[in-house]
Coordinates of C-alpha atoms (C1' of nucleotides) in Angstrom, one line a residue:
Chain A
M234 CA 0.0 0.0 0.0
R235 CA 1.3 3.5 -0.9
V236 CA 0.4 6.2 1.6
A237 CA 1.4 9.8 1.2
T238 CA 1.0 13.2 2.9
W239 CA 1.1 16.6 1.3
N240 CA 0.4 20.1 2.7
V241 CA -1.0 21.6 -0.5
N242 CA -1.4 25.2 0.7
S243 CA -4.9 25.5 -0.9
V244 CA -6.4 22.5 -2.7
T245 CA -8.1 24.9 -5.0
A246 CA -5.0 26.7 -6.1
R247 CA -3.2 23.3 -6.3
L248 CA -5.8 21.3 -8.2
P249 CA -3.9 20.9 -11.5
R250 CA -0.8 20.0 -9.6
L251 CA -2.7 17.6 -7.4
H252 CA -4.3 15.8 -10.4
E253 CA -1.0 15.6 -12.2
W254 CA 0.7 14.2 -9.1
L255 CA -2.0 11.5 -8.4
D256 CA -1.6 10.3 -12.0
L257 CA 2.2 10.2 -11.6
V258 CA 2.7 8.7 -8.1
E259 CA -0.6 6.8 -7.7
P260 CA -0.9 6.7 -3.9
D261 CA -3.5 4.4 -2.5
V262 CA -4.1 6.9 0.4
L263 CA -3.2 10.6 0.3
C264 CA -3.4 12.8 3.4
L265 CA -3.8 16.5 2.6
Q266 CA -3.4 19.6 4.8
E267 CA -4.2 23.2 4.4
T268 CA -7.0 22.6 1.9
K269 CA -8.2 26.2 2.7
T270 CA -11.7 25.6 1.6
A271 CA -15.1 24.5 3.0
D272 CA -15.9 22.7 -0.2
F273 CA -13.4 20.2 -1.5
P274 CA -13.2 20.1 -5.3
S275 CA -13.7 16.3 -5.5
D276 CA -14.8 15.7 -9.1
G277 CA -11.3 15.2 -10.5
V278 CA -10.1 12.9 -7.7
E279 CA -13.3 10.8 -7.8
Q280 CA -12.8 10.3 -11.5
R281 CA -9.4 8.9 -10.6
G282 CA -11.0 6.4 -8.3
Y283 CA -10.6 8.1 -4.9
E284 CA -13.1 8.6 -2.1
V285 CA -12.7 11.8 -0.1
A286 CA -13.0 12.5 3.6
H287 CA -12.6 16.3 4.1
V288 CA -12.9 18.6 7.1
G289 CA -12.7 22.2 6.1
D290 CA -14.0 25.5 7.5
G291 CA -13.0 28.0 4.8
R292 CA -10.1 30.3 4.6
W293 CA -7.7 28.6 7.0
N294 CA -6.7 25.0 7.8
G295 CA -8.6 22.1 6.3
V296 CA -7.5 18.4 6.2
A297 CA -8.5 15.5 4.0
I298 CA -7.9 11.8 3.3
L299 CA -8.2 10.5 -0.2
S300 CA -8.4 6.7 -0.6
R301 CA -8.8 4.3 -3.4
V302 CA -8.6 1.3 -1.0
G303 CA -11.7 2.0 1.0
L304 CA -12.7 4.8 3.4
E305 CA -14.5 3.8 6.5
D306 CA -15.1 5.0 10.1
V307 CA -14.3 8.7 9.2
T308 CA -13.6 10.8 12.2
A309 CA -13.7 14.6 12.0
A310 CA -11.5 15.9 14.9
F311 CA -10.1 13.6 17.6
A312 CA -11.6 13.1 21.0
E313 CA -11.4 16.2 23.2
Q314 CA -9.6 18.1 20.4
P315 CA -8.9 21.6 21.9
G316 CA -10.2 24.7 20.2
Y317 CA -8.5 28.1 19.8
A318 CA -9.9 31.5 20.6
N319 CA -8.8 33.9 18.0
E320 CA -8.3 37.4 19.3
D321 CA -11.5 39.4 19.1
E322 CA -12.2 43.1 19.2
D323 CA -13.8 42.3 22.5
A324 CA -11.6 39.7 24.1
L325 CA -14.5 38.6 26.3
L326 CA -16.3 37.4 23.2
A327 CA -13.4 35.2 22.1
V328 CA -14.7 31.7 22.1
P329 CA -12.5 28.6 21.5
V330 CA -13.3 27.0 18.2
V331 CA -12.3 23.5 17.2
E332 CA -10.5 24.0 14.0
S333 CA -10.3 21.7 10.9
R334 CA -6.9 20.2 11.7
A335 CA -7.5 16.4 12.1
V336 CA -9.4 13.8 10.2
G337 CA -9.2 10.0 10.7
A338 CA -10.3 7.1 8.5
T339 CA -9.8 3.4 8.1
C340 CA -8.4 2.6 4.6
G341 CA -7.9 -1.0 3.5
G342 CA -7.4 -2.2 7.1
L343 CA -5.0 0.7 8.0
R344 CA -6.1 3.3 10.5
V345 CA -4.9 6.7 9.1
W346 CA -4.9 10.3 10.5
S347 CA -4.2 13.4 8.5
L348 CA -3.1 16.2 10.8
Y349 CA -2.4 19.9 10.5
V350 CA -0.8 20.7 13.9
P351 CA -1.1 24.3 15.0
N352 CA 1.8 26.5 14.0
G353 CA 2.4 28.2 17.4
R354 CA 3.3 31.5 15.9
S355 CA 5.9 32.5 18.5
V356 CA 7.2 31.0 21.7
G357 CA 5.0 32.3 24.5
H358 CA 2.1 33.3 22.2
P359 CA -1.2 31.8 23.2
H360 CA -1.0 29.8 19.9
Y361 CA 2.1 28.1 21.2
D362 CA 0.3 26.9 24.3
Y363 CA -2.5 25.8 22.1
K364 CA -0.1 23.8 20.0
L365 CA 1.3 22.0 23.0
G366 CA -2.1 21.3 24.5
W367 CA -3.4 20.1 21.2
L368 CA -0.6 17.6 21.0
T369 CA -1.2 16.4 24.5
A370 CA -4.8 15.8 23.8
L371 CA -3.9 14.1 20.5
R372 CA -1.7 11.6 22.3
A373 CA -4.5 10.7 24.7
A374 CA -7.0 10.3 21.9
L375 CA -4.8 8.2 19.6
A376 CA -3.4 5.8 22.3
P377 CA -6.2 3.2 22.0
E378 CA -6.0 3.2 18.2
V379 CA -2.2 2.7 18.2
A380 CA -2.6 -0.3 20.3
A381 CA -5.5 -1.7 18.2
G382 CA -3.9 -2.6 14.8
P383 CA -2.1 -1.2 11.7
F384 CA -1.8 2.6 12.3
V385 CA -0.3 5.6 10.7
V386 CA -0.6 9.3 11.8
T387 CA 0.8 11.7 9.3
G388 CA 0.7 15.3 8.2
D389 CA 2.2 18.7 8.8
F390 CA 3.4 18.5 12.4
N391 CA 5.0 22.0 12.4
I392 CA 7.9 20.6 14.4
A393 CA 11.3 19.6 13.2
P394 CA 12.2 16.5 15.3
T395 CA 15.9 17.2 15.6
D396 CA 18.5 19.9 14.6
D397 CA 19.3 17.8 11.6
D398 CA 15.8 18.5 10.3
V399 CA 16.4 22.2 9.7
W400 CA 18.9 23.8 7.3
D401 CA 20.6 25.8 9.9
P402 CA 19.9 25.2 13.6
A403 CA 21.5 28.5 14.5
A404 CA 18.9 30.3 12.5
F405 CA 16.1 28.8 14.5
V406 CA 17.2 29.6 18.0
G407 CA 14.3 31.1 19.9
S408 CA 11.8 30.1 17.2
T409 CA 8.9 27.7 17.2
H410 CA 9.2 24.3 15.5
V411 CA 12.4 23.4 17.3
T412 CA 11.9 24.0 21.0
A413 CA 12.4 21.3 23.6
R414 CA 8.8 21.3 24.6
E415 CA 7.6 20.8 21.0
R416 CA 10.1 18.0 20.5
Q417 CA 9.1 16.4 23.7
A418 CA 5.5 16.4 22.5
L419 CA 6.7 14.4 19.5
A420 CA 8.7 12.0 21.8
D421 CA 5.6 11.5 24.0
L422 CA 3.6 10.6 20.9
R423 CA 6.3 8.1 19.7
A424 CA 6.2 6.6 23.2
L425 CA 2.7 5.2 22.4
G426 CA 4.5 2.8 20.1
L427 CA 5.1 4.9 17.0
R428 CA 8.2 5.4 15.0
D429 CA 9.3 8.3 12.8
V430 CA 9.4 6.9 9.2
E431 CA 12.2 9.1 7.9
P432 CA 12.1 9.5 4.2
R433 CA 15.2 9.2 2.0
A434 CA 16.1 12.3 0.0
L435 CA 16.1 11.6 -3.7
K436 CA 18.5 14.6 -4.0
G437 CA 19.9 16.9 -1.3
R438 CA 18.4 16.6 2.2
N439 CA 15.1 15.1 3.2
F440 CA 13.4 18.4 3.9
T441 CA 9.7 18.7 3.2
Y442 CA 9.1 22.5 3.5
W443 CA 10.9 25.5 2.0
D444 CA 9.7 29.1 2.4
Y445 CA 8.5 30.7 -0.9
R446 CA 10.7 33.7 -0.2
A447 CA 14.2 34.5 -1.2
G448 CA 14.8 31.4 -3.2
M449 CA 15.0 29.2 -0.1
F450 CA 14.1 26.0 -2.1
H451 CA 16.9 26.5 -4.6
K452 CA 19.3 27.3 -1.8
G453 CA 18.4 24.1 0.0
M454 CA 17.2 26.1 3.0
G455 CA 14.3 23.9 4.2
M456 CA 12.9 21.9 7.1
R457 CA 11.5 18.4 7.7
I458 CA 8.2 19.1 9.4
D459 CA 5.8 16.8 7.5
L460 CA 6.1 13.5 9.3
V461 CA 4.8 9.9 9.1
Y462 CA 4.5 8.0 12.4
A463 CA 3.7 4.3 12.1
N464 CA 3.2 1.5 14.6
D465 CA 4.7 -2.0 14.7
A466 CA 1.9 -3.5 12.7
V467 CA 3.2 -1.6 9.7
T468 CA 6.2 -2.7 7.7
V469 CA 7.8 0.1 5.6
T470 CA 9.4 -0.9 2.4
D471 CA 10.3 2.5 1.1
A472 CA 9.9 6.2 2.0
W473 CA 10.9 9.3 0.1
V474 CA 10.3 13.0 -0.3
D475 CA 9.0 14.0 -3.7
R476 CA 11.1 17.1 -4.2
E477 CA 9.9 17.4 -7.8
A478 CA 6.5 18.5 -6.6
R479 CA 8.1 21.6 -5.1
K480 CA 9.5 22.7 -8.5
G481 CA 7.9 24.3 -11.5
T482 CA 4.8 26.5 -11.8
G483 CA 2.5 27.1 -8.9
P484 CA 3.9 24.6 -6.3
S485 CA 3.0 24.3 -2.7
D486 CA 5.7 25.4 -0.3
H487 CA 5.6 21.8 1.0
A488 CA 6.7 18.6 -0.8
P489 CA 4.8 15.3 -0.5
V490 CA 6.2 12.4 1.6
V491 CA 5.5 9.0 0.1
V492 CA 5.6 5.7 2.0
D493 CA 5.3 2.2 0.7
L494 CA 4.1 -0.2 3.4
D495 CA 2.8 -3.6 4.1
L496 CA 0.4 -4.5 6.9
T497 CA 2.1 -7.2 8.9
N498 CA -1.2 -8.3 10.4
R499 CA 0.1 -8.6 13.9
G500 CA -0.8 -6.5 16.9
P501 CA 1.9 -4.2 18.3
Chain B
dA6 C1' 16.2 44.3 6.1
dT7 C1' 11.1 43.7 11.7
dG8 C1' 12.2 41.7 4.1
dA9 C1' 11.9 38.4 0.6
dC10 C1' 6.2 35.0 -1.5
dT11 C1' 1.6 32.9 -1.6
dT12 C1' -3.1 32.2 -0.1
dA13 C1' -8.4 33.6 0.6
dT14 C1' -11.2 37.2 1.6
dC15 C1' -15.0 42.2 2.9
dC16 C1' -11.5 42.6 -4.4
dA17 C1' -7.8 45.6 -1.2
dA18 C1' -5.4 45.4 2.3
dT19 C1' -4.8 42.1 5.7
dA20 C1' -3.8 37.9 8.4
dA21 C1' -1.4 33.9 8.5
dG22 C1' 2.0 30.9 7.3
dA23 C1' 6.9 28.5 9.6

DNA sequence: ATGACTTATCCAATAAGA
């Protein structure tokens, strides 16, 4: 089974690239993040044989799972998923809203989650606390599923697991995405019985994100923040970053991560 | 250079991204 994850930075803007990529790579399951729409444009992907589970609330966020090997038990948001109170003109009216950042489904016997972990904005910002709390709640919600059978949680985690996962650690001192607390949240998640499926780089380093600005991609100044975590009931035969998808006209600022796996059919 | 792009939205200036 081929499973992939891709932060497309608007599925509407990326639709031609998405269709082209599906035809080229032919994933069985594709997890998308930042669809940035309330209405997923599903015609083209359905013509290609995919069912779609999408959770989207409009301008921001939005996650989806596309599957051509079955799509069952769709879960929009995980149990007790925290909300975020965006700053309001009257702060007293700010109400936490559960955002479109998580969708789960069972695809051909594999339990899959597509995540768009909150960015955090800056260390000490309320969004940073939201990010950490969100990951704590995620861990609790996923624990039973990790123990139950073949399981993969993937998506844009907005955390670089180690200093090797950013182009220059010195450039990130004091920034989000690299702090000890964020990395500990990832370690806590792995402690459920998950491992980081590190993709091989077809060229250069195995980064998955490069800022649009200042030619960062062509300078190799990227980060590995799009991750695939799998449990012991999943045997990985290959994993790679599709850097080609970051090139050319109208790319996302993220590249897809592609994983080929077998279900070993034994409990973890 | 507290920047550089890109996105959707109140279609124009803004918020957010990481």
